PDB file of C-alpha atoms in Angstrom:
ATOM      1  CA  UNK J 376       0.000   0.000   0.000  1.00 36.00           C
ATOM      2  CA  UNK J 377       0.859   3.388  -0.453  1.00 45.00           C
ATOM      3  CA  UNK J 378       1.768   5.242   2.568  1.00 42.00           C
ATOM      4  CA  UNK J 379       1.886   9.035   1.442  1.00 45.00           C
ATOM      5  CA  UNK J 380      -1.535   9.821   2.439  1.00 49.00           C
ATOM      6  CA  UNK J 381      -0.246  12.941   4.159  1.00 48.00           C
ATOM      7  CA  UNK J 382       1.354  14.067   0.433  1.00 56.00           C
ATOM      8  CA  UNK J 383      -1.302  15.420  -1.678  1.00 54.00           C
ATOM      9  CA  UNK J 384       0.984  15.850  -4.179  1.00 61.00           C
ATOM     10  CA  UNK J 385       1.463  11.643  -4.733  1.00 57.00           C
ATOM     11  CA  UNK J 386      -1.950  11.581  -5.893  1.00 53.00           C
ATOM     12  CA  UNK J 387      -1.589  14.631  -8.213  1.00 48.00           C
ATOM     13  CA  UNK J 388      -1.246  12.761 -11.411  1.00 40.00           C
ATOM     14  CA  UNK J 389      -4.689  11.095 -10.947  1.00 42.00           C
ATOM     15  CA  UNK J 390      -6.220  13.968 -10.045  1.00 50.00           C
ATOM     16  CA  UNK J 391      -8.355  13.504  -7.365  1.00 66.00           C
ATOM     17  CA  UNK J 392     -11.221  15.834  -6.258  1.00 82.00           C
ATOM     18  CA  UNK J 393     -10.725  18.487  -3.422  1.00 89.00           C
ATOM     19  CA  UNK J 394     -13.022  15.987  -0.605  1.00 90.00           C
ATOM     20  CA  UNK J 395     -10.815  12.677  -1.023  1.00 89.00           C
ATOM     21  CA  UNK J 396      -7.989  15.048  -0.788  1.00 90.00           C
ATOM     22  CA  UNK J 397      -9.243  16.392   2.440  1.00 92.00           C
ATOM     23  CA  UNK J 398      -9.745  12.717   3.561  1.00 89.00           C
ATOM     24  CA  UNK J 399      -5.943  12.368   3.289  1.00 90.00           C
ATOM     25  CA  UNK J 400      -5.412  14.594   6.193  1.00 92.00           C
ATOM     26  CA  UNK J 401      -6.713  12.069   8.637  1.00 89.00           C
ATOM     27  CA  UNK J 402      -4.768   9.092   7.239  1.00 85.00           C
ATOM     28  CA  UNK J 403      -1.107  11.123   7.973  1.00 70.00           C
ATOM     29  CA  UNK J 404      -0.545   9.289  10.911  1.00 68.00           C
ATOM     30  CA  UNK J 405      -1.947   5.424  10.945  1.00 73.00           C
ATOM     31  CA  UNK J 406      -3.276   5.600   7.573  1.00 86.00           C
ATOM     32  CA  UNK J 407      -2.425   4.392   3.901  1.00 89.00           C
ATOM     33  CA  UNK J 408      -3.546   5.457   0.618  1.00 90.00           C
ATOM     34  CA  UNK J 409      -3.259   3.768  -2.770  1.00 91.00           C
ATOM     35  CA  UNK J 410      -4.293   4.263  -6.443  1.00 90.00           C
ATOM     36  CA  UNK J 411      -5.677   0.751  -8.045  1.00 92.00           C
ATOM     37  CA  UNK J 412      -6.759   0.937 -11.709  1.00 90.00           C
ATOM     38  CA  UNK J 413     -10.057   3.530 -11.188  1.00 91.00           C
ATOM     39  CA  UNK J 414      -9.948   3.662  -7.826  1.00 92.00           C
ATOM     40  CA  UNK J 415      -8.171   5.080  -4.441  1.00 93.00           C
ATOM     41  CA  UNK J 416      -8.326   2.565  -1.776  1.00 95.00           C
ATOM     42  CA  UNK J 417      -8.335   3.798   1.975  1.00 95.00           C
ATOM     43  CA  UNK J 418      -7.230   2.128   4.596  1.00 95.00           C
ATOM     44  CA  UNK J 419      -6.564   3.036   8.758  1.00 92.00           C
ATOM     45  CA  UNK J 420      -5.763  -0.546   9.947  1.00 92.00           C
ATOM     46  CA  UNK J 421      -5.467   0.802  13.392  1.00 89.00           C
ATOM     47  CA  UNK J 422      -9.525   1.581  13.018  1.00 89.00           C
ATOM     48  CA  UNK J 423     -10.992  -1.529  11.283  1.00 93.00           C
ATOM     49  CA  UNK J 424     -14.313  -0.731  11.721  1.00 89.00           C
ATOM     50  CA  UNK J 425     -14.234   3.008  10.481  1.00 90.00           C
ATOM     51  CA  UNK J 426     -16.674   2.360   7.455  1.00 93.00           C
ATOM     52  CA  UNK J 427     -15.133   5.710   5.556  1.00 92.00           C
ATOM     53  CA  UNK J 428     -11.426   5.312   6.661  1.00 91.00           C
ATOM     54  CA  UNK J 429     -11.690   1.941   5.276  1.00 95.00           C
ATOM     55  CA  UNK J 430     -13.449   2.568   1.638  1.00 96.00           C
ATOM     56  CA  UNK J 431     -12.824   2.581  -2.156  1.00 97.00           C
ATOM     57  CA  UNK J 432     -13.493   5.520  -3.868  1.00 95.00           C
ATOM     58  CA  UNK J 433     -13.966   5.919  -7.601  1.00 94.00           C
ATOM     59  CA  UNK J 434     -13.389   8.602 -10.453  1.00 88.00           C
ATOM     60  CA  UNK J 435     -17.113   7.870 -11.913  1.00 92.00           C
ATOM     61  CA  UNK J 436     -20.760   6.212 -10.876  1.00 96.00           C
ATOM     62  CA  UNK J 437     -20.800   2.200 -10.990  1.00 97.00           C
ATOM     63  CA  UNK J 438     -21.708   0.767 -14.382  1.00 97.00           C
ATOM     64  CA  UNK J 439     -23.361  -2.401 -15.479  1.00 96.00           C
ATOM     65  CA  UNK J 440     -21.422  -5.132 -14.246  1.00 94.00           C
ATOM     66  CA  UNK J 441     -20.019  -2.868 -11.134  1.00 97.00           C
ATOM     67  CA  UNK J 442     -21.258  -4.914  -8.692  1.00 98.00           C
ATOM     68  CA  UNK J 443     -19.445  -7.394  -8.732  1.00 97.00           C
ATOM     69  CA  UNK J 444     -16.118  -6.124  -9.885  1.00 97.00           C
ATOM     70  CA  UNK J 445     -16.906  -3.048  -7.050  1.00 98.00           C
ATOM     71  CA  UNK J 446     -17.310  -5.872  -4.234  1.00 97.00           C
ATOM     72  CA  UNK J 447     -14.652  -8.266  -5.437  1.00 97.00           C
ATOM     73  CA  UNK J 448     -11.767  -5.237  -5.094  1.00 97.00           C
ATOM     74  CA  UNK J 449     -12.892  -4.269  -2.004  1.00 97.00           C
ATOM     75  CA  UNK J 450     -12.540  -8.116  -0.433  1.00 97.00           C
ATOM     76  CA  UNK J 451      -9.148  -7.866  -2.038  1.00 97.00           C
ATOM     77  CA  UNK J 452      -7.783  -4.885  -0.641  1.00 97.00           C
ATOM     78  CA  UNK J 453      -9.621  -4.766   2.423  1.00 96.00           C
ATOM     79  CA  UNK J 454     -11.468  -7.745   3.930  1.00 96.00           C
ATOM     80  CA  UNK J 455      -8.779  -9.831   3.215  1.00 96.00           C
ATOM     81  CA  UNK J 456      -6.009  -7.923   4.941  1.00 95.00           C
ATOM     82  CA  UNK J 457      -8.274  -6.713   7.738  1.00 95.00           C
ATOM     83  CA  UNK J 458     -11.202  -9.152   8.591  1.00 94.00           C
ATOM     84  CA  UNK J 459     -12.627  -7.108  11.480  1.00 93.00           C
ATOM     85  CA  UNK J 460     -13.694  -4.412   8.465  1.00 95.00           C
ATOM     86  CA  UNK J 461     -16.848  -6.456   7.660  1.00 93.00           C
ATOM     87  CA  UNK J 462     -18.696  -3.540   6.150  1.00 95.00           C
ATOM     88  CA  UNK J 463     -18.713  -2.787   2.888  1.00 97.00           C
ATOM     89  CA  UNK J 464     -18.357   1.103   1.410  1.00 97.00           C
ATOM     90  CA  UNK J 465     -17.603   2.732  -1.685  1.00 98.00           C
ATOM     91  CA  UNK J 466     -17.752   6.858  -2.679  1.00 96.00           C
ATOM     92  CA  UNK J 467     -17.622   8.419  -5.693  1.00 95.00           C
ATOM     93  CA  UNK J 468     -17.712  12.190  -7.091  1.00 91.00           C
ATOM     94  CA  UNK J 469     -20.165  13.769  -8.535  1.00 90.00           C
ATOM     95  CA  UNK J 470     -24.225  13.756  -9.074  1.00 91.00           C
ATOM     96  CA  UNK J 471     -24.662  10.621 -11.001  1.00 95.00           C
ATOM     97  CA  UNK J 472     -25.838   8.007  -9.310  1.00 96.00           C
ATOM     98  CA  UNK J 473     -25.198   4.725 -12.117  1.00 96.00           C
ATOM     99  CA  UNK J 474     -26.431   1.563 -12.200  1.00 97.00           C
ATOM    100  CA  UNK J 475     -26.747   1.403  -8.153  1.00 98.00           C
ATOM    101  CA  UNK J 476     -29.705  -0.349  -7.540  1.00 98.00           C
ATOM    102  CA  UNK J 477     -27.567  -3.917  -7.567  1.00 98.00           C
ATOM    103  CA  UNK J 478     -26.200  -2.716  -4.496  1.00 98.00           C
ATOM    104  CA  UNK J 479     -29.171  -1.517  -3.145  1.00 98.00           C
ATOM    105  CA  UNK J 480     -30.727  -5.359  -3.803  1.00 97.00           C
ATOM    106  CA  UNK J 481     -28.328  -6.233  -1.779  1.00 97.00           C
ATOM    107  CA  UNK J 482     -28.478  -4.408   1.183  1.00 96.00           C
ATOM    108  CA  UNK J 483     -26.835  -1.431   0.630  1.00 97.00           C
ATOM    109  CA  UNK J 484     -28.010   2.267   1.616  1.00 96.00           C
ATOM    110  CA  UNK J 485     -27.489   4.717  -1.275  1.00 96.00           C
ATOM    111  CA  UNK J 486     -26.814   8.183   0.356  1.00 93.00           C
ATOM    112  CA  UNK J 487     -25.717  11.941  -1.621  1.00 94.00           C
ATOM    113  CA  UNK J 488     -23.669  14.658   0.095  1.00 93.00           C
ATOM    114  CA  UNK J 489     -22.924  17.879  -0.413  1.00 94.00           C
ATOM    115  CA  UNK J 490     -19.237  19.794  -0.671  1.00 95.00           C
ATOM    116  CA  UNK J 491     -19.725  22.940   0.763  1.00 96.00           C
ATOM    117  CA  UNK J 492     -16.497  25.409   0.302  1.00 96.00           C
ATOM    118  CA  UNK J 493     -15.377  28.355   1.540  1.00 97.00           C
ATOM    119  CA  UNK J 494     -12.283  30.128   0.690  1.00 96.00           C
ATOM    120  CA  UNK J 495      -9.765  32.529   3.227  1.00 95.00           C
ATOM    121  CA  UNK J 496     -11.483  35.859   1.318  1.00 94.00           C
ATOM    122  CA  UNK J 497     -15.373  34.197   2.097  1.00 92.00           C
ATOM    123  CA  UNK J 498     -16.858  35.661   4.758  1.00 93.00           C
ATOM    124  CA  UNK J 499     -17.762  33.348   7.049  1.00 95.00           C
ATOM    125  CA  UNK J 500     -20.351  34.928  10.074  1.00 96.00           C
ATOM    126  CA  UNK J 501     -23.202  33.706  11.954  1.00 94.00           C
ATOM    127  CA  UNK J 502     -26.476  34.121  11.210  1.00 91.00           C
ATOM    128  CA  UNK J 503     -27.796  33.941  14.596  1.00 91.00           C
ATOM    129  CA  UNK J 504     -24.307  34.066  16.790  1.00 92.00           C
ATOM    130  CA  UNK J 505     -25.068  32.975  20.110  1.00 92.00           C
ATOM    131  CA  UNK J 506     -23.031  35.178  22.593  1.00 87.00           C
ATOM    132  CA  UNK J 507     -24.433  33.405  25.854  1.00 88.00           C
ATOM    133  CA  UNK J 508     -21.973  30.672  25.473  1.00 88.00           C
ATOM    134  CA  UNK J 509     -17.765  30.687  25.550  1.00 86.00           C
ATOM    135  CA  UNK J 510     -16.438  28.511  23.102  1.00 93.00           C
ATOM    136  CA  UNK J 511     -13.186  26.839  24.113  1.00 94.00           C
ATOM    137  CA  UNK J 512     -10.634  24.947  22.181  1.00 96.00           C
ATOM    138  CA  UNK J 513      -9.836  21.279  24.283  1.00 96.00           C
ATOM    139  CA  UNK J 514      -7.567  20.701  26.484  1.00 94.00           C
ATOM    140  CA  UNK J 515      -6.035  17.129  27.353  1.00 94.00           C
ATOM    141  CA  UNK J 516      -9.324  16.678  29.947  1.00 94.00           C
ATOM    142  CA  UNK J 517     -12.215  17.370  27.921  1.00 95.00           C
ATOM    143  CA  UNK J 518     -12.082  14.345  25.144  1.00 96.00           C
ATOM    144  CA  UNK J 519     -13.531  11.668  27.066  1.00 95.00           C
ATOM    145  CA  UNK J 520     -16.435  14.184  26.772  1.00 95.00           C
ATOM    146  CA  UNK J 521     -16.273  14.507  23.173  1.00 95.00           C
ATOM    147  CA  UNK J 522     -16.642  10.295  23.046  1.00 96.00           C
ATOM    148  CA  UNK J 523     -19.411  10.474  25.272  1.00 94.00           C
ATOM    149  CA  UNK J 524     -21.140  12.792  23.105  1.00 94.00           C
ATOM    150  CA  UNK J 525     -20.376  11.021  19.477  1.00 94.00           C
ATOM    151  CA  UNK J 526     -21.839   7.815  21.228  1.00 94.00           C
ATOM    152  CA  UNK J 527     -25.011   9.766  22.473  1.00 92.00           C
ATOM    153  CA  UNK J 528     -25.641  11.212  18.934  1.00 91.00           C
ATOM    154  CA  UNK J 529     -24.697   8.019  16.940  1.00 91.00           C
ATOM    155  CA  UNK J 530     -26.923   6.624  14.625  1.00 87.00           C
ATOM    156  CA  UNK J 531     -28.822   4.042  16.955  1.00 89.00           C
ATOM    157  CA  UNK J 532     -29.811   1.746  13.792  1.00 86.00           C
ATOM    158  CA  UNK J 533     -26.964   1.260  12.647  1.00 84.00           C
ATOM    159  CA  UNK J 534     -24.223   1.355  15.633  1.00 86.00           C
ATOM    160  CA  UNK J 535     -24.389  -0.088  18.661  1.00 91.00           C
ATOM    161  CA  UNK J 536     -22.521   1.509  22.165  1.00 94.00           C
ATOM    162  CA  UNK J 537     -19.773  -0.885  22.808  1.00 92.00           C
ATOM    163  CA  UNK J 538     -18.746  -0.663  18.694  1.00 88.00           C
ATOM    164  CA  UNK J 539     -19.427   3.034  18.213  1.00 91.00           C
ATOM    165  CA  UNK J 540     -17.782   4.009  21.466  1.00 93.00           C
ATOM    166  CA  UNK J 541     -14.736   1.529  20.176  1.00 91.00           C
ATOM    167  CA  UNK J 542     -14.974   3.427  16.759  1.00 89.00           C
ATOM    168  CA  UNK J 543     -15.090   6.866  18.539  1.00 92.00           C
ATOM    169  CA  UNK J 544     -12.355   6.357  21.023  1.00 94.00           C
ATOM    170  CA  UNK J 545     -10.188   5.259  17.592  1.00 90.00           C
ATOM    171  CA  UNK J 546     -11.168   8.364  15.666  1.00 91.00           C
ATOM    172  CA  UNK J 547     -10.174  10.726  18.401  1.00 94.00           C
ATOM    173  CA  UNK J 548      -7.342   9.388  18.711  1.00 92.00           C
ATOM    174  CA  UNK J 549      -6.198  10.479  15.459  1.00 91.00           C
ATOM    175  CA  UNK J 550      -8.138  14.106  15.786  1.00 94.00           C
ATOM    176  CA  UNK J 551      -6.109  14.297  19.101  1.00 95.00           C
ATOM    177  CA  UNK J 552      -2.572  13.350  17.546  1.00 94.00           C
ATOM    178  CA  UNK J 553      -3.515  15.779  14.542  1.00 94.00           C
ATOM    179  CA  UNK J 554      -4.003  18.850  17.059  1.00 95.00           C
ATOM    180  CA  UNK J 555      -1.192  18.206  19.016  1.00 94.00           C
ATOM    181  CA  UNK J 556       0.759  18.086  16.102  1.00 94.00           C
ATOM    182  CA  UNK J 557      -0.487  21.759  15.161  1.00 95.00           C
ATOM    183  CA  UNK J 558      -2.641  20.420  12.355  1.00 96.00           C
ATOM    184  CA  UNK J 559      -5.956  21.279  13.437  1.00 97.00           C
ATOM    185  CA  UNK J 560      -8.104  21.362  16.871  1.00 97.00           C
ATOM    186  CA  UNK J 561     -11.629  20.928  18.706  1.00 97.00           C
ATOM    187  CA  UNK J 562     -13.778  23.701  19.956  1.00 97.00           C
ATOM    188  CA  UNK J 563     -16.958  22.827  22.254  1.00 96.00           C
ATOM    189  CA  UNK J 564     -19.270  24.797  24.081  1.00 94.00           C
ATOM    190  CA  UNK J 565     -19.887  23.939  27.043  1.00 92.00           C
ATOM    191  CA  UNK J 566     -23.008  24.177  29.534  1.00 86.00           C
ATOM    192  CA  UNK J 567     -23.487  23.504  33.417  1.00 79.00           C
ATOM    193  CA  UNK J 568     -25.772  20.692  34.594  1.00 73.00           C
ATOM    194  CA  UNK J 569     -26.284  20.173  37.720  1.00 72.00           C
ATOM    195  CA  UNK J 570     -22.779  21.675  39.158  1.00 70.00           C
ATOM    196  CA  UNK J 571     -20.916  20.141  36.158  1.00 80.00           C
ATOM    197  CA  UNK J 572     -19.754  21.038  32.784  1.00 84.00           C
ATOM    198  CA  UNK J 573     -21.598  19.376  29.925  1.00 89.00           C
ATOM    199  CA  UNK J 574     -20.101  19.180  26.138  1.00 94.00           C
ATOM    200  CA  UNK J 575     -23.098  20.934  24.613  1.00 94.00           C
ATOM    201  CA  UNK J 576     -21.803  21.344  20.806  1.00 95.00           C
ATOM    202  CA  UNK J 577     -18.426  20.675  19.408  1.00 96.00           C
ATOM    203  CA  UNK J 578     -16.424  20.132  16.038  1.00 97.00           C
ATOM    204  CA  UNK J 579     -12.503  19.939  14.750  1.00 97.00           C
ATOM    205  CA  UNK J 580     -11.248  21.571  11.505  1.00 98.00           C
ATOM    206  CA  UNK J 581      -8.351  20.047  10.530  1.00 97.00           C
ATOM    207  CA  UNK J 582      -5.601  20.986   7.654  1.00 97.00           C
ATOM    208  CA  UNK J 583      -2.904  19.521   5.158  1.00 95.00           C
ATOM    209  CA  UNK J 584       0.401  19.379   6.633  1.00 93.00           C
ATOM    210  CA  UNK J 585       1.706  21.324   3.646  1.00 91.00           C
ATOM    211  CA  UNK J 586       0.204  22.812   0.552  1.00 91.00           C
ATOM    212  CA  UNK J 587      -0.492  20.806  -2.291  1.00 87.00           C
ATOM    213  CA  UNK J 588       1.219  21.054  -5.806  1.00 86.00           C
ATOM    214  CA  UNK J 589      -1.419  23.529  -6.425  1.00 88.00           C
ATOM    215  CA  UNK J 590      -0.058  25.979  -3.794  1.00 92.00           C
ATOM    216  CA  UNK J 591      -3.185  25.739  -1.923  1.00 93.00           C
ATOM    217  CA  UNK J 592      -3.600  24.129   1.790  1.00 96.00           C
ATOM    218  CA  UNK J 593      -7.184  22.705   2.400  1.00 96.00           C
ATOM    219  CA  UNK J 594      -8.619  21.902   5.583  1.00 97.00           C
ATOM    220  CA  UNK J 595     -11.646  19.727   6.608  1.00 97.00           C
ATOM    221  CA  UNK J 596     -14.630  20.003   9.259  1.00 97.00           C
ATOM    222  CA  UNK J 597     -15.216  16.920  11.290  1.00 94.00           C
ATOM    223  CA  UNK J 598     -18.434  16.078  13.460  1.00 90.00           C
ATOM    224  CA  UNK J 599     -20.539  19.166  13.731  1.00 92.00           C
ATOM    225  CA  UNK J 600     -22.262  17.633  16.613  1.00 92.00           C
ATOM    226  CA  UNK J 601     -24.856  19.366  18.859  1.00 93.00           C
ATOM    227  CA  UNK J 602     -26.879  17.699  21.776  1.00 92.00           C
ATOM    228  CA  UNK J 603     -30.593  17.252  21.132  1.00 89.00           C
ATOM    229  CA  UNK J 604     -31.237  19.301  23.956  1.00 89.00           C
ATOM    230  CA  UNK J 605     -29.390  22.475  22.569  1.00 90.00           C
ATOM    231  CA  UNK J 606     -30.556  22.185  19.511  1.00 91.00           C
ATOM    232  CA  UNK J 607     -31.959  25.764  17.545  1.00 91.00           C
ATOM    233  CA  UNK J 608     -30.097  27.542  19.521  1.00 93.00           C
ATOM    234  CA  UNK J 609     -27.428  28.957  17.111  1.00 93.00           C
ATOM    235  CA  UNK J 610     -24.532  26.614  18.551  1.00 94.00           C
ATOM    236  CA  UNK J 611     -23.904  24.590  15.422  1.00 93.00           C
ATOM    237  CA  UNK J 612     -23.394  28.241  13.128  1.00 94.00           C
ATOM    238  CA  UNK J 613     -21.526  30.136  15.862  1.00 95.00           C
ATOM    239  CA  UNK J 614     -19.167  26.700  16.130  1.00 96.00           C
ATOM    240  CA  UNK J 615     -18.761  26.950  12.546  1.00 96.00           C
ATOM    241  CA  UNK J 616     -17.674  30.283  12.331  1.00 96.00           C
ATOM    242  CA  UNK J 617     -15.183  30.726  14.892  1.00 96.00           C
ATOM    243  CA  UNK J 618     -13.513  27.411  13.602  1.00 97.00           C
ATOM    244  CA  UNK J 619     -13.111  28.889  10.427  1.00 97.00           C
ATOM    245  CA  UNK J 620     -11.703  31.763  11.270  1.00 97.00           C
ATOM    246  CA  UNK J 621      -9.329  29.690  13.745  1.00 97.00           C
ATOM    247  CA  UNK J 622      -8.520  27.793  10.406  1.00 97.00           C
ATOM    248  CA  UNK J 623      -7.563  30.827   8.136  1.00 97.00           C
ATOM    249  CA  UNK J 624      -5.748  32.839  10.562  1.00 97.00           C
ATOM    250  CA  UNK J 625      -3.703  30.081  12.629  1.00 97.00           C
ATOM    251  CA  UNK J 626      -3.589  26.979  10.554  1.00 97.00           C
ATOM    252  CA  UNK J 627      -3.171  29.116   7.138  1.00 96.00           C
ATOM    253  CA  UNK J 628      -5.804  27.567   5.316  1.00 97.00           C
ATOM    254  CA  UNK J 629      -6.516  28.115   1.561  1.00 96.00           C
ATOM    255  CA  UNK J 630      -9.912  26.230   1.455  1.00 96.00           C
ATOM    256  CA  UNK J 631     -12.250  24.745   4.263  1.00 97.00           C
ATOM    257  CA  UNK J 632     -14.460  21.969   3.209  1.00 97.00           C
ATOM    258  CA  UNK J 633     -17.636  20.132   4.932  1.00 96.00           C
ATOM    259  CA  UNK J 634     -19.630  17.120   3.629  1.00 94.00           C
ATOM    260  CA  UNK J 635     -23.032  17.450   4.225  1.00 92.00           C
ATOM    261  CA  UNK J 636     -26.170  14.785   3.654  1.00 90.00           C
ATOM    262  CA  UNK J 637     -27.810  16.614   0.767  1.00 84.00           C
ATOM    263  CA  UNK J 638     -30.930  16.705   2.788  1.00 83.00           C
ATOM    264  CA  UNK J 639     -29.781  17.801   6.155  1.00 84.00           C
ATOM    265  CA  UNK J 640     -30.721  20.497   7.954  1.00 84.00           C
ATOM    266  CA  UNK J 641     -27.434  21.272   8.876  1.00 88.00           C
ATOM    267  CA  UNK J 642     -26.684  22.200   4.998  1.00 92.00           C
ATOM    268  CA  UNK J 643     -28.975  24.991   5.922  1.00 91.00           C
ATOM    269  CA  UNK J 644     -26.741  25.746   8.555  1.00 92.00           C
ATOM    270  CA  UNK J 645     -23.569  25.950   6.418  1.00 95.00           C
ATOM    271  CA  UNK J 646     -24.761  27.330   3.879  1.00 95.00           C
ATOM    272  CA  UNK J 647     -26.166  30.299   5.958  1.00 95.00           C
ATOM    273  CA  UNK J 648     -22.225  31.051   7.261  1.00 96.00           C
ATOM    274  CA  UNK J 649     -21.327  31.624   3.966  1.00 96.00           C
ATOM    275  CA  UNK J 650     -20.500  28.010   2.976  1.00 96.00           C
ATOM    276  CA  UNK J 651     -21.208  27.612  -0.969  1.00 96.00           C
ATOM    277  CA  UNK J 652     -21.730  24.126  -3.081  1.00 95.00           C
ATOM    278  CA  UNK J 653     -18.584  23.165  -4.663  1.00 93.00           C
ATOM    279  CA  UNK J 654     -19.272  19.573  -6.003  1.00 93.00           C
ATOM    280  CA  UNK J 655     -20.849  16.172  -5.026  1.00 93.00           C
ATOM    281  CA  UNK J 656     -20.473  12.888  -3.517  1.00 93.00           C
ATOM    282  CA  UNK J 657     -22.225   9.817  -3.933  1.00 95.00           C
ATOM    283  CA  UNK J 658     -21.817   7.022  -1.621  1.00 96.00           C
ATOM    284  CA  UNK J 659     -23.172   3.257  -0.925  1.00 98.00           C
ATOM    285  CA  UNK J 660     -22.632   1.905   2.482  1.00 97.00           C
ATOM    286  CA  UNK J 661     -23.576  -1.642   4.116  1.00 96.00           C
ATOM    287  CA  UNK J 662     -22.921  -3.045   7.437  1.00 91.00           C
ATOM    288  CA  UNK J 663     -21.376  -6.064   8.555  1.00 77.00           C
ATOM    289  CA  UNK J 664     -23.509  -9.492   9.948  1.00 59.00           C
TER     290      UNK J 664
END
C-alpha cells in the first residue's frame, strides 16, 4: 500500500477531487492510501471498523457489471487484509448516481452529500451568533467528553454503544494526535448541569500538513455535533464560524471543506455562514452481519 496519504501531491497525477484530498489529512498518521486501476483505496488498519477510513473511492458512478467487480476489489484490498472491516463502502464524485440499484438489492443504503467550500477571502459569520456561550478549544481533559457525546448522537440503527464508542475512542485518537501536532483542533461549548460542565456542541477543523502542488492548503470540518437538547439555539453556526476563522488565521488555510447529507438540515446551517456548493459525492454503504 501506499503510505503518502499525508502528500497530496502523490496523488496529483490522478487527479483527485478536493473531498478525497481532504480525507488524506486524517490518514497522515496510521493511515495508507493507494491508487488501483479507477480507484483510491483507503485504509486506517489501526480503526478496522471506520466504514469511511476503510473505503474505495472511484473517479465515476458504478456501471453495469459494477457490482461485482466493485465488491470483489474491495474483499481484495480490504477484507482480506483486515477481517474485522466487515462492512462494505464505496464513494464516488459527482451527481450521477449509475447503475446502483444492484447494491441496493443487496443491502446497501445509497446516500448523496454535499461539498460545501469556503475560501480565506469568504466571509464566514453567523447568522444567529449565540453570545451566551464561551467557546473553548480542548484541552487534554475534555475528550472523554467529546466520546461520550459522538456515542449519544450516533446513529442508533446502525451502531451499537460498545462498537461506536470503540470506533469513537479510535477516531479521536487520530483528531487528538492531529491537534497536538499543530494540524488542526476541537472547539466545544460547554453548559453547566447540575454543578458540572456538559459538552453541549463541538467540532474539529483540521488541515494539510503542507500545501499541495497547487499551492493551496485545504482543511476539513469533522463532526458538527450538537446535543438534542441544545438544539436551535445557534450553537452549530456560531461553532462553525469561529472554527473557520481559527482555520484561516492560525492553521493558514486556503480552502475549508464540509460534507453534508444533501438533505440535512445542517446544509442549511452551512450554507447560511457563507458556505457555498462546490461539487458532489455519492456514496453506498452496508454493514457487517
Amino acid at each position: 500500500m501506499d503510505r503518502r496519504a499525508a502528500d497530496p501531491c502523490a496523488f496529483d497525477t490522478i487527479g483527485i477531487s478536493d473531498a478525497l484530498r481532504s480525507e488524506l489529512i486524517f490518514l497522515s498518521a496510521s493511515g495508507s492510501a493507494a491508487h488501483v486501476g479507477d480507484c483510491v483505496v483507503l485504509r486506517t488498519p489501526d480503526n478496522p471498523t471506520y466504514w469511511w477510513g476503510n473505503t474505495l473511492y472511484f473517479a465515476d458512478a458504478p456501471g453495469d457489471g459494477d457490482f461485482v467487480r466493485w465488491t470483489r476489489l474491495f474483499d481484495e484490498h480490504i477484507s482480506v487484509l483486515q477481517p474485522a472491516s466487515n462492512h462494505m463502502t464505496f464513494g464516488w464524485t459527482g451527481q450521477v448516481e449509475g447503475a446502483v440499484q444492484p447494491f441496493v438489492d443487496t443491502g446497501y443504503e445509497l446516500f448523496a452529500l454535499v461539498i460545501l467550500a469556503a475560501d480565506a477571502t469568504t466571509p464566514v459569520v453567523a447568522p444567529h451568533p449565540n453570545y451566551s456561550v464561551r467557546i473553548e478549544a480542548f484541552g487534554p481533559a475534555d475528550w472523554p467528553a467529546l466520546r461520550d457525546l459522538l456515542v449519544e448522537t450516533r446513529d442508533a440503527s446502525k451502531h451499537s454503544v460498545a462498537g461506536y464508542t470503540e470506533f469513537a475512542e479510535r477516531r479521536i485518537a487520530c483528531w487528538r494526535g492531529l491537534a497536538e501536532r499543530g494540524q488542526g483542533a476541537w472547539f466545544g461549548v460547554w453548559r453547566d448541569l447540575d454543578g458540572k460542565p456538559l459538552l453541549a456542541s463541538a467540532l474539529g477543523v483540521f488541515v494539510e500538513a503542507q500545501r499541495g502542488c497547487d499551492g493551496r492548503r485545504i482543511g476539513r470540518f469533522q463532526h458538527v455535533v450538537t446535543r438534542a437538547a441544545s438544539r436551535r439555539q445557534g450553537l452549530a453556526g456560531t461553532l462553525v464560524a469561529h472554527a473557520a476563522h481559527h482555520a484561516f488565521e492560525a492553521l493558514d488555510a486556503d480552502t475549508l471543506l464540509i460534507l453534508a447529507d444533501a438533505n440535512d438540515a445542517a446544509r442549511r446551517v452551512y450554507e447560511s455562514t457563507g458556505f457555498r456548493v462546490r461539487g458532489w459525492q455519492h456514496g453506498l454503504e452496508r454493514g457487517g452481519a
